[in-house]
Coordinates of C-alpha atoms in Angstrom, one line a residue:
M1 CA -7.5 189.6 7.8
G2 CA -6.2 187.4 5.1
E3 CA -3.4 188.2 2.6
E4 CA -5.9 188.6 -0.3
D5 CA -7.5 191.6 1.4
D6 CA -4.2 193.6 1.8
Q7 CA -3.8 196.8 -0.2
Q8 CA -0.5 198.3 -1.2
S9 CA 0.7 201.7 -0.4
P10 CA 0.4 204.3 -3.1
L11 CA 4.2 204.2 -3.8
L12 CA 4.2 200.5 -4.2
K13 CA 1.1 200.7 -6.4
S14 CA 3.0 203.2 -8.7
I15 CA 6.0 200.9 -8.9
S16 CA 3.9 198.0 -9.7
S17 CA 1.9 199.7 -12.4
A18 CA 5.1 200.7 -14.1
G19 CA 6.4 197.2 -14.1
A20 CA 9.3 198.0 -12.0
S21 CA 8.7 195.4 -9.3
Q22 CA 7.6 191.9 -9.0
E23 CA 4.6 190.6 -6.8
P24 CA 5.4 190.9 -3.1
P25 CA 6.6 187.5 -1.6
K26 CA 4.1 185.5 0.3
R27 CA 4.3 186.2 4.0
T28 CA 5.0 183.1 5.9
G29 CA 6.6 184.5 9.1
T30 CA 5.8 183.4 12.5
Q31 CA 6.3 184.7 16.1
W32 CA 9.5 182.6 16.1
T33 CA 11.0 183.9 12.9
A34 CA 10.2 187.5 14.2
L35 CA 11.9 186.7 17.4
A36 CA 14.9 185.4 15.5
H37 CA 15.1 188.7 13.5
L38 CA 14.8 190.8 16.7
I39 CA 17.4 188.9 18.7
A40 CA 19.9 189.0 15.8
A41 CA 19.3 192.7 15.4
V42 CA 19.3 193.8 19.2
I43 CA 22.1 191.6 20.7
G44 CA 24.7 193.2 18.6
A45 CA 27.7 195.5 18.9
G46 CA 26.0 197.4 21.6
V47 CA 26.0 194.5 24.1
L48 CA 29.8 194.5 24.2
S49 CA 29.8 198.1 25.4
L50 CA 27.5 197.6 28.3
A51 CA 30.0 196.7 30.9
W52 CA 31.9 199.8 30.1
S53 CA 28.6 201.8 30.4
V54 CA 27.8 200.3 33.8
A55 CA 31.5 201.1 34.9
Q56 CA 30.8 204.8 34.1
L57 CA 27.4 204.9 35.8
G58 CA 28.1 202.8 38.8
W59 CA 26.4 199.9 40.5
I60 CA 22.9 201.6 41.0
L61 CA 22.5 203.9 38.0
G62 CA 24.0 201.5 35.5
P63 CA 21.5 198.5 36.0
V64 CA 18.6 200.9 36.4
C65 CA 19.3 202.6 33.2
M66 CA 19.3 199.3 31.3
I67 CA 16.0 198.4 32.7
C68 CA 14.5 201.8 31.8
F69 CA 15.8 201.6 28.3
A70 CA 14.2 198.1 27.9
G71 CA 10.9 199.6 29.1
I72 CA 11.2 202.4 26.5
A73 CA 11.9 199.7 23.8
V74 CA 8.7 197.9 24.8
V75 CA 6.5 201.1 24.7
S76 CA 8.0 202.2 21.4
T77 CA 7.6 198.8 19.7
F78 CA 4.0 198.3 20.9
L79 CA 3.2 201.8 19.5
L80 CA 4.5 200.9 16.2
C81 CA 3.0 197.5 16.0
D82 CA -0.4 199.2 16.0
C83 CA 0.6 201.5 13.2
Y84 CA 1.3 198.6 10.7
R85 CA -2.3 198.5 9.5
Y86 CA -4.5 201.5 8.8
P87 CA -7.1 202.6 9.8
D88 CA -7.7 199.7 12.1
P89 CA -4.5 198.2 13.8
E90 CA -5.8 194.7 13.3
Y91 CA -8.1 194.7 10.3
G92 CA -7.1 197.7 8.4
T93 CA -6.7 197.3 4.6
T94 CA -3.6 199.5 4.1
R95 CA -0.3 197.9 5.3
N96 CA 2.8 200.1 6.1
R97 CA 5.8 197.8 5.1
S98 CA 8.3 200.1 6.5
F99 CA 8.9 202.8 9.1
M100 CA 9.1 205.3 6.3
E101 CA 5.8 204.3 4.8
A102 CA 4.1 204.6 8.1
V103 CA 5.5 208.1 8.7
K104 CA 4.2 209.2 5.3
L105 CA 0.8 207.8 5.7
Y106 CA 0.2 209.2 9.3
L107 CA 2.4 212.4 9.3
G108 CA 2.8 213.4 5.6
E109 CA 5.6 213.7 3.2
K110 CA 7.5 216.6 5.0
Q111 CA 7.8 214.4 8.1
Q112 CA 8.8 211.4 6.0
R113 CA 11.7 213.3 4.5
I114 CA 12.8 214.4 8.0
C115 CA 12.4 210.8 9.3
G116 CA 14.4 209.5 6.3
V117 CA 17.5 211.4 7.4
F118 CA 17.4 209.8 10.8
A119 CA 16.3 206.3 9.5
Q120 CA 18.9 206.0 6.8
E121 CA 21.5 207.4 9.1
V122 CA 21.0 204.9 11.9
L123 CA 20.9 201.9 9.5
Y124 CA 24.0 203.2 7.7
G125 CA 25.8 204.0 11.0
T126 CA 25.0 200.6 12.3
G127 CA 26.9 199.1 9.4
I128 CA 29.9 201.1 10.3
A129 CA 29.7 200.2 13.9
Y130 CA 29.4 196.5 13.0
T131 CA 32.4 196.7 10.7
I132 CA 34.5 198.1 13.5
T133 CA 33.3 195.6 15.9
A134 CA 33.9 192.6 13.6
A135 CA 37.5 193.7 13.0
A136 CA 38.1 194.3 16.8
S137 CA 36.9 190.7 17.4
V138 CA 39.2 189.2 14.7
R139 CA 42.1 191.2 16.3
A140 CA 41.2 189.8 19.8
I141 CA 41.4 186.3 18.4
L142 CA 44.8 186.9 16.9
R143 CA 46.2 188.5 20.1
S144 CA 44.8 185.6 22.2
N145 CA 46.5 183.1 20.1
C146 CA 49.7 185.2 20.2
Y147 CA 49.6 185.3 24.0
H148 CA 48.9 181.6 24.1
R149 CA 51.9 180.6 21.8
G150 CA 54.6 183.2 23.1
G151 CA 53.4 184.2 26.6
Y152 CA 51.7 187.3 27.8
N153 CA 54.8 189.4 27.1
A154 CA 54.9 188.5 23.4
P155 CA 54.5 191.3 20.9
S156 CA 51.0 191.4 19.5
Q157 CA 50.3 194.4 17.5
Y158 CA 47.5 193.8 14.9
G159 CA 45.8 196.4 12.8
D160 CA 42.1 196.5 12.0
S161 CA 42.2 197.7 8.3
F162 CA 42.8 194.4 6.6
H163 CA 40.1 192.7 8.7
M164 CA 37.6 195.5 7.9
L165 CA 38.3 195.1 4.2
L166 CA 37.7 191.3 4.6
F167 CA 34.4 191.8 6.4
G168 CA 33.4 194.3 3.6
V169 CA 34.1 191.7 1.0
V170 CA 31.8 189.2 2.7
E171 CA 29.2 191.7 3.1
I172 CA 29.3 192.6 -0.7
L173 CA 28.6 188.9 -1.5
L174 CA 25.8 188.7 1.0
S175 CA 24.2 191.9 0.1
Q176 CA 23.1 190.4 -3.2
I177 CA 20.4 188.5 -1.2
P178 CA 17.2 190.0 -2.8
D179 CA 15.2 191.2 0.3
F180 CA 14.2 190.9 4.0
H181 CA 12.0 187.9 3.2
S182 CA 15.1 185.9 1.9
I183 CA 17.3 186.2 5.0
G184 CA 15.3 184.3 7.6
W185 CA 18.1 181.6 7.6
L186 CA 20.7 184.2 8.2
S187 CA 18.8 185.7 11.1
V188 CA 18.5 182.3 12.8
I189 CA 22.2 181.8 12.5
A190 CA 22.9 185.3 13.7
A191 CA 20.5 184.9 16.7
A192 CA 22.3 181.6 17.7
M193 CA 25.6 183.4 17.6
S194 CA 24.2 186.3 19.7
F195 CA 23.2 183.9 22.5
S196 CA 26.5 182.1 22.2
Y197 CA 28.8 185.1 22.7
A198 CA 26.5 187.0 25.2
F199 CA 26.5 183.7 27.3
I200 CA 30.2 183.2 27.0
G201 CA 30.9 186.8 27.8
S202 CA 28.7 186.6 30.9
G203 CA 30.2 183.3 31.9
L204 CA 33.8 184.4 31.6
S205 CA 33.1 187.5 33.7
F206 CA 31.4 185.4 36.3
L207 CA 34.5 183.2 36.4
K208 CA 36.7 186.1 36.6
V209 CA 34.8 187.5 39.6
I210 CA 35.3 184.1 41.3
E211 CA 39.0 184.1 40.4
N212 CA 39.4 187.6 41.8
G213 CA 37.5 186.6 45.1
T214 CA 35.8 190.0 45.1
V215 CA 33.2 192.0 43.3
K216 CA 34.8 195.1 41.9
G217 CA 33.3 198.4 41.2
T218 CA 31.6 201.1 43.2
I219 CA 28.3 202.9 43.6
T220 CA 29.6 205.9 41.7
G221 CA 31.5 204.0 39.0
V222 CA 34.9 204.7 37.5
P223 CA 36.6 207.9 39.0
A224 CA 37.6 210.5 36.4
R225 CA 40.3 213.4 36.5
S226 CA 37.6 216.0 37.0
N227 CA 33.8 216.2 37.5
L228 CA 33.3 217.6 34.0
E229 CA 35.1 214.5 32.5
K230 CA 33.0 212.2 34.8
L231 CA 29.9 213.9 33.3
W232 CA 31.0 213.4 29.7
L233 CA 31.7 209.8 30.3
A234 CA 28.3 209.2 32.0
F235 CA 26.6 211.0 29.1
E236 CA 28.4 208.7 26.6
A237 CA 27.4 205.7 28.6
L238 CA 23.9 206.6 28.4
A239 CA 24.2 206.9 24.7
D240 CA 25.8 203.5 24.5
V241 CA 23.0 201.9 26.3
A242 CA 20.5 203.8 24.0
F243 CA 22.3 202.3 21.0
A244 CA 22.0 198.8 22.4
C245 CA 18.3 198.8 23.3
P246 CA 15.9 200.2 20.8
F247 CA 15.3 198.6 17.4
T248 CA 12.1 200.5 16.2
I249 CA 13.5 201.2 12.8
I250 CA 13.1 197.6 11.7
V251 CA 10.0 196.6 13.6
L252 CA 7.6 197.2 10.6
E253 CA 9.9 195.5 8.1
I254 CA 9.9 192.4 10.3
Q255 CA 6.1 192.7 11.0
D256 CA 5.5 192.7 7.2
T257 CA 7.0 189.2 7.1
L258 CA 4.4 187.8 9.4
K259 CA 1.5 185.7 8.1
S260 CA -2.1 186.6 8.9
P261 CA -4.3 185.5 10.7
P262 CA -3.7 186.1 13.6
P263 CA -3.4 189.9 13.3
E264 CA 0.2 190.8 12.7
N265 CA 0.3 193.3 15.6
Q266 CA -0.6 190.6 18.1
T267 CA 2.1 188.4 16.8
M268 CA 4.7 191.1 16.7
K269 CA 3.9 192.3 20.2
A270 CA 4.3 188.8 21.6
A271 CA 7.6 188.3 19.8
S272 CA 8.9 191.8 20.8
L273 CA 8.1 191.3 24.5
K274 CA 10.0 187.9 24.5
G275 CA 12.8 189.4 22.6
I276 CA 13.2 192.4 25.0
V277 CA 13.0 190.2 28.2
I278 CA 15.6 187.8 26.8
T279 CA 17.9 190.6 25.6
T280 CA 17.6 192.6 28.8
F281 CA 18.5 189.6 30.8
F282 CA 21.8 189.1 28.7
Y283 CA 22.4 192.7 28.8
L284 CA 22.3 192.8 32.6
C285 CA 24.5 189.7 32.8
C286 CA 27.1 191.1 30.4
G287 CA 27.0 194.6 31.8
C288 CA 27.0 193.8 35.6
F289 CA 29.3 190.7 35.5
G290 CA 31.7 192.6 33.2
Y291 CA 32.0 195.5 35.6
A292 CA 32.2 193.2 38.7
A293 CA 35.1 191.3 37.0
F294 CA 37.2 194.4 35.8
G295 CA 36.1 197.3 38.0
D296 CA 37.9 200.5 37.1
S297 CA 39.7 198.8 34.2
T298 CA 36.6 197.6 32.4
P299 CA 37.4 197.7 28.6
G300 CA 35.1 199.3 26.0
N301 CA 34.6 196.0 24.3
L302 CA 34.0 193.4 27.0
L303 CA 35.7 190.4 25.2
T304 CA 38.8 192.2 24.5
G305 CA 39.5 192.1 28.3
F306 CA 39.8 188.3 28.1
E307 CA 42.6 188.2 25.5
S308 CA 45.0 186.7 28.0
F309 CA 42.4 184.7 29.8
E310 CA 42.3 180.9 29.9
P311 CA 40.8 178.8 28.3
Y312 CA 42.0 180.8 25.4
W313 CA 39.9 178.8 22.9
L314 CA 36.7 179.8 24.6
V315 CA 37.5 183.4 24.2
D316 CA 38.3 182.7 20.6
L317 CA 35.0 180.9 20.1
A318 CA 33.1 183.9 21.6
N319 CA 34.8 186.4 19.2
A320 CA 34.3 184.1 16.3
C321 CA 30.6 184.0 17.3
I322 CA 30.5 187.9 17.3
V323 CA 32.0 188.0 13.8
L324 CA 29.5 185.5 12.4
H325 CA 26.6 187.3 14.1
L326 CA 27.6 190.7 12.8
V327 CA 27.8 189.2 9.3
G328 CA 24.2 188.5 9.5
A329 CA 23.2 191.6 11.6
Y330 CA 24.8 193.8 9.0
Q331 CA 22.4 192.5 6.3
I332 CA 19.3 192.9 8.7
F333 CA 20.1 196.6 9.1
S334 CA 21.1 197.1 5.5
Q335 CA 18.2 195.4 3.7
P336 CA 15.8 198.3 4.6
V337 CA 18.2 200.8 3.0
F338 CA 18.5 198.7 -0.1
A339 CA 14.8 198.3 -0.4
T340 CA 14.2 202.1 0.1
A341 CA 16.8 203.1 -2.5
E342 CA 15.7 200.5 -5.1
R343 CA 12.0 201.3 -4.8
W344 CA 12.8 205.0 -5.2
F345 CA 15.0 204.6 -8.2
A346 CA 12.5 202.1 -9.9
F347 CA 9.6 204.7 -9.3
R348 CA 11.7 207.5 -10.9
F349 CA 13.0 205.5 -13.8
P350 CA 10.5 202.8 -14.6
D351 CA 11.8 202.2 -18.1
S352 CA 15.5 201.8 -17.2
G353 CA 16.9 198.4 -18.3
F354 CA 19.8 198.9 -15.9
L355 CA 17.4 199.1 -13.1
N356 CA 14.8 196.4 -14.1
N357 CA 16.7 193.7 -16.1
Y358 CA 18.2 190.6 -14.6
I359 CA 21.2 188.6 -15.6
S360 CA 20.9 184.8 -15.0
F361 CA 23.9 182.5 -14.5
K362 CA 24.4 179.0 -13.2
I363 CA 27.0 177.9 -10.6
P364 CA 27.9 174.2 -10.7
L365 CA 26.2 172.3 -7.9
F366 CA 24.1 175.4 -7.0
R367 CA 20.8 176.8 -8.4
T368 CA 20.6 179.4 -11.0
F369 CA 21.2 182.9 -9.7
Q370 CA 19.7 186.2 -11.0
L371 CA 21.6 189.4 -10.6
N372 CA 20.3 192.9 -11.2
P373 CA 23.0 195.3 -12.5
F374 CA 21.7 198.3 -10.4
R375 CA 21.5 196.1 -7.3
V376 CA 25.1 194.9 -7.7
V377 CA 26.5 198.5 -8.3
F378 CA 24.5 200.2 -5.6
R379 CA 24.9 197.7 -2.8
T380 CA 28.6 197.2 -3.5
T381 CA 29.1 200.9 -3.3
Y382 CA 27.1 201.0 -0.1
V383 CA 29.2 198.4 1.5
V384 CA 32.5 200.0 0.4
S385 CA 31.5 203.3 1.8
T386 CA 30.6 201.9 5.3
T387 CA 34.0 200.1 5.3
A388 CA 35.8 203.2 4.4
L389 CA 34.3 205.3 7.1
A390 CA 34.9 202.4 9.7
M391 CA 38.6 202.5 8.8
S392 CA 38.6 206.3 9.3
F393 CA 36.8 206.4 12.7
P394 CA 37.7 203.1 14.5
Y395 CA 36.6 204.4 17.9
F396 CA 34.2 201.7 19.3
N397 CA 32.4 203.3 22.1
S398 CA 32.3 206.9 20.8
V399 CA 30.9 205.8 17.4
L400 CA 28.2 203.7 19.2
G401 CA 27.3 206.6 21.4
V402 CA 26.9 209.1 18.7
L403 CA 24.7 206.7 16.7
G404 CA 22.6 205.9 19.7
A405 CA 22.2 209.5 20.8
L406 CA 21.3 210.9 17.4
N407 CA 18.5 208.4 16.7
F408 CA 17.2 207.6 20.1
W409 CA 14.5 210.3 20.4
P410 CA 13.3 210.6 16.9
L411 CA 13.0 206.9 16.1
A412 CA 12.3 205.4 19.5
A413 CA 10.0 208.2 20.8
Y414 CA 8.9 211.1 18.6
F415 CA 7.7 209.3 15.4
P416 CA 6.2 206.3 17.2
V417 CA 4.3 208.6 19.5
E418 CA 3.1 211.0 16.9
M419 CA 1.9 208.2 14.6
Y420 CA 0.2 206.3 17.4
L421 CA -1.6 209.6 18.4
K422 CA -2.9 209.9 14.9
Q423 CA -3.8 206.2 14.6
K424 CA -5.9 206.2 17.8
K425 CA -7.2 209.8 17.3
I426 CA -6.2 210.7 20.9
R427 CA -7.5 214.2 21.8
A428 CA -5.0 216.9 22.6
W429 CA -4.3 217.6 26.3
S430 CA -6.2 214.4 27.4
R431 CA -4.5 212.4 30.1
E432 CA -3.2 209.9 27.6
W433 CA -1.9 212.7 25.2
I434 CA 0.0 214.3 28.2
C435 CA 1.6 211.0 29.2
Y436 CA 2.9 210.2 25.7
R437 CA 4.2 213.7 25.1
T438 CA 5.9 213.6 28.5
Y439 CA 7.5 210.3 27.6
S440 CA 8.8 211.8 24.3
C441 CA 10.3 214.9 26.0
L442 CA 12.2 212.6 28.6
C443 CA 13.6 210.7 25.6
L444 CA 14.7 214.0 24.0
L445 CA 16.6 214.9 27.1
V446 CA 18.4 211.6 27.0
T447 CA 19.3 212.2 23.4
L448 CA 20.7 215.6 24.1
V449 CA 22.9 214.6 26.9
G450 CA 24.1 211.4 25.2
L451 CA 25.0 213.3 22.0
I452 CA 27.0 215.8 23.9
G453 CA 29.0 213.3 25.7
S454 CA 29.7 211.1 22.8
L455 CA 30.8 213.9 20.5
E456 CA 33.2 215.3 23.1
E457 CA 34.8 211.9 23.5
L458 CA 34.8 211.3 19.6
V459 CA 36.4 214.6 18.9
G460 CA 38.8 214.2 21.8
A461 CA 39.9 210.8 20.5
R462 CA 40.4 212.1 17.0
L463 CA 42.5 215.0 18.2
D464 CA 44.7 212.8 20.6
E465 CA 45.4 210.5 17.6
K466 CA 46.5 213.5 15.4
I467 CA 48.8 214.7 18.2
M468 CA 50.4 211.3 18.7

């Protein structure tokens, strides 16, 4: 199916007819650009918490959980890929350019509004998590340099607030990039950084295992003060793994960048399978080597455990790669929020000059830039709000756990399954129908236990801070 046969969704038709949007950019994406987007999005803040998660779950349950979550990511992604075109997954004339458009088409406006709460929350929450992680990585660089200059007993107290503000300033500038189609170069850089720090983190952990002369850890994981506390930590670990694996919320946005032919669902499935295999390999390396290296003292953020490790410049390089990656990954998860908000406002206020006018200006040695006043104000406010919340709740593992648990079932299971059942017109109580509904129920159970554990830890950390 060629580009000329594509039809726009009703919402985009309304926007276009009101003159509130320009022609959609030509789709030139390939399997490799899609793979870059996926790796940049998936190998993010979550990978740094996996060693801690394995430490809570133990040597058997930890790796098994990561493999199971990778399988869930494959199933969910493949279901969504077939929902991109309607009514036929390969040659349908209606394209769903986002997760939200697909939910509206298949399940109706009421379900779309419910989905919107989860979709925007996970994208917004990821921005908060990435701000926290970037600041922690900058702090780790400063502490590593301090240890190198003054010895391991040198005072090295560094706060995160300033670094969060600095990260926010950079994101305010990058958030003026118009749309998802314009950040391919940023995704390639972010993906390269992902590979770099995941490889360095795994390598450093492996070297530490050799230095220790033994593989640390046990089958049951880190001991706790009580069985109840152990249960909470195990639940939180599950939620952290859930945060690290699924990326369904941006699958259709990435798929909408792909050129056709071949059919987009075929290209996207191939890219997704490659991406999940690659990321799972790095997840297992980081999680298992990290636990083997640190045992019961495994840190929440793997690389912070190497602050006093030599060669210190390699640790600094890994943390610098994290910061550079998160600069790009923040935009990958924020652009869908920007696009949704801007389409909605343009639809509601088609004659507003504030929304639709552009201001051109020329920077010496660079091309002419066009800025939209509404885009500048809205996107700046968005970045400021994520930065402010990150400064208020700088608890790495608990924040990741809450985000992962809240969104795992609705976005990775419920909506993909329900849309696929509608797409394929699968008869109720058939064997296939029962299998998909069972899969959805199991994912719901993971969400419930993960949310309970993460909220308990987050509230407990906040109370302990106030008491201190």
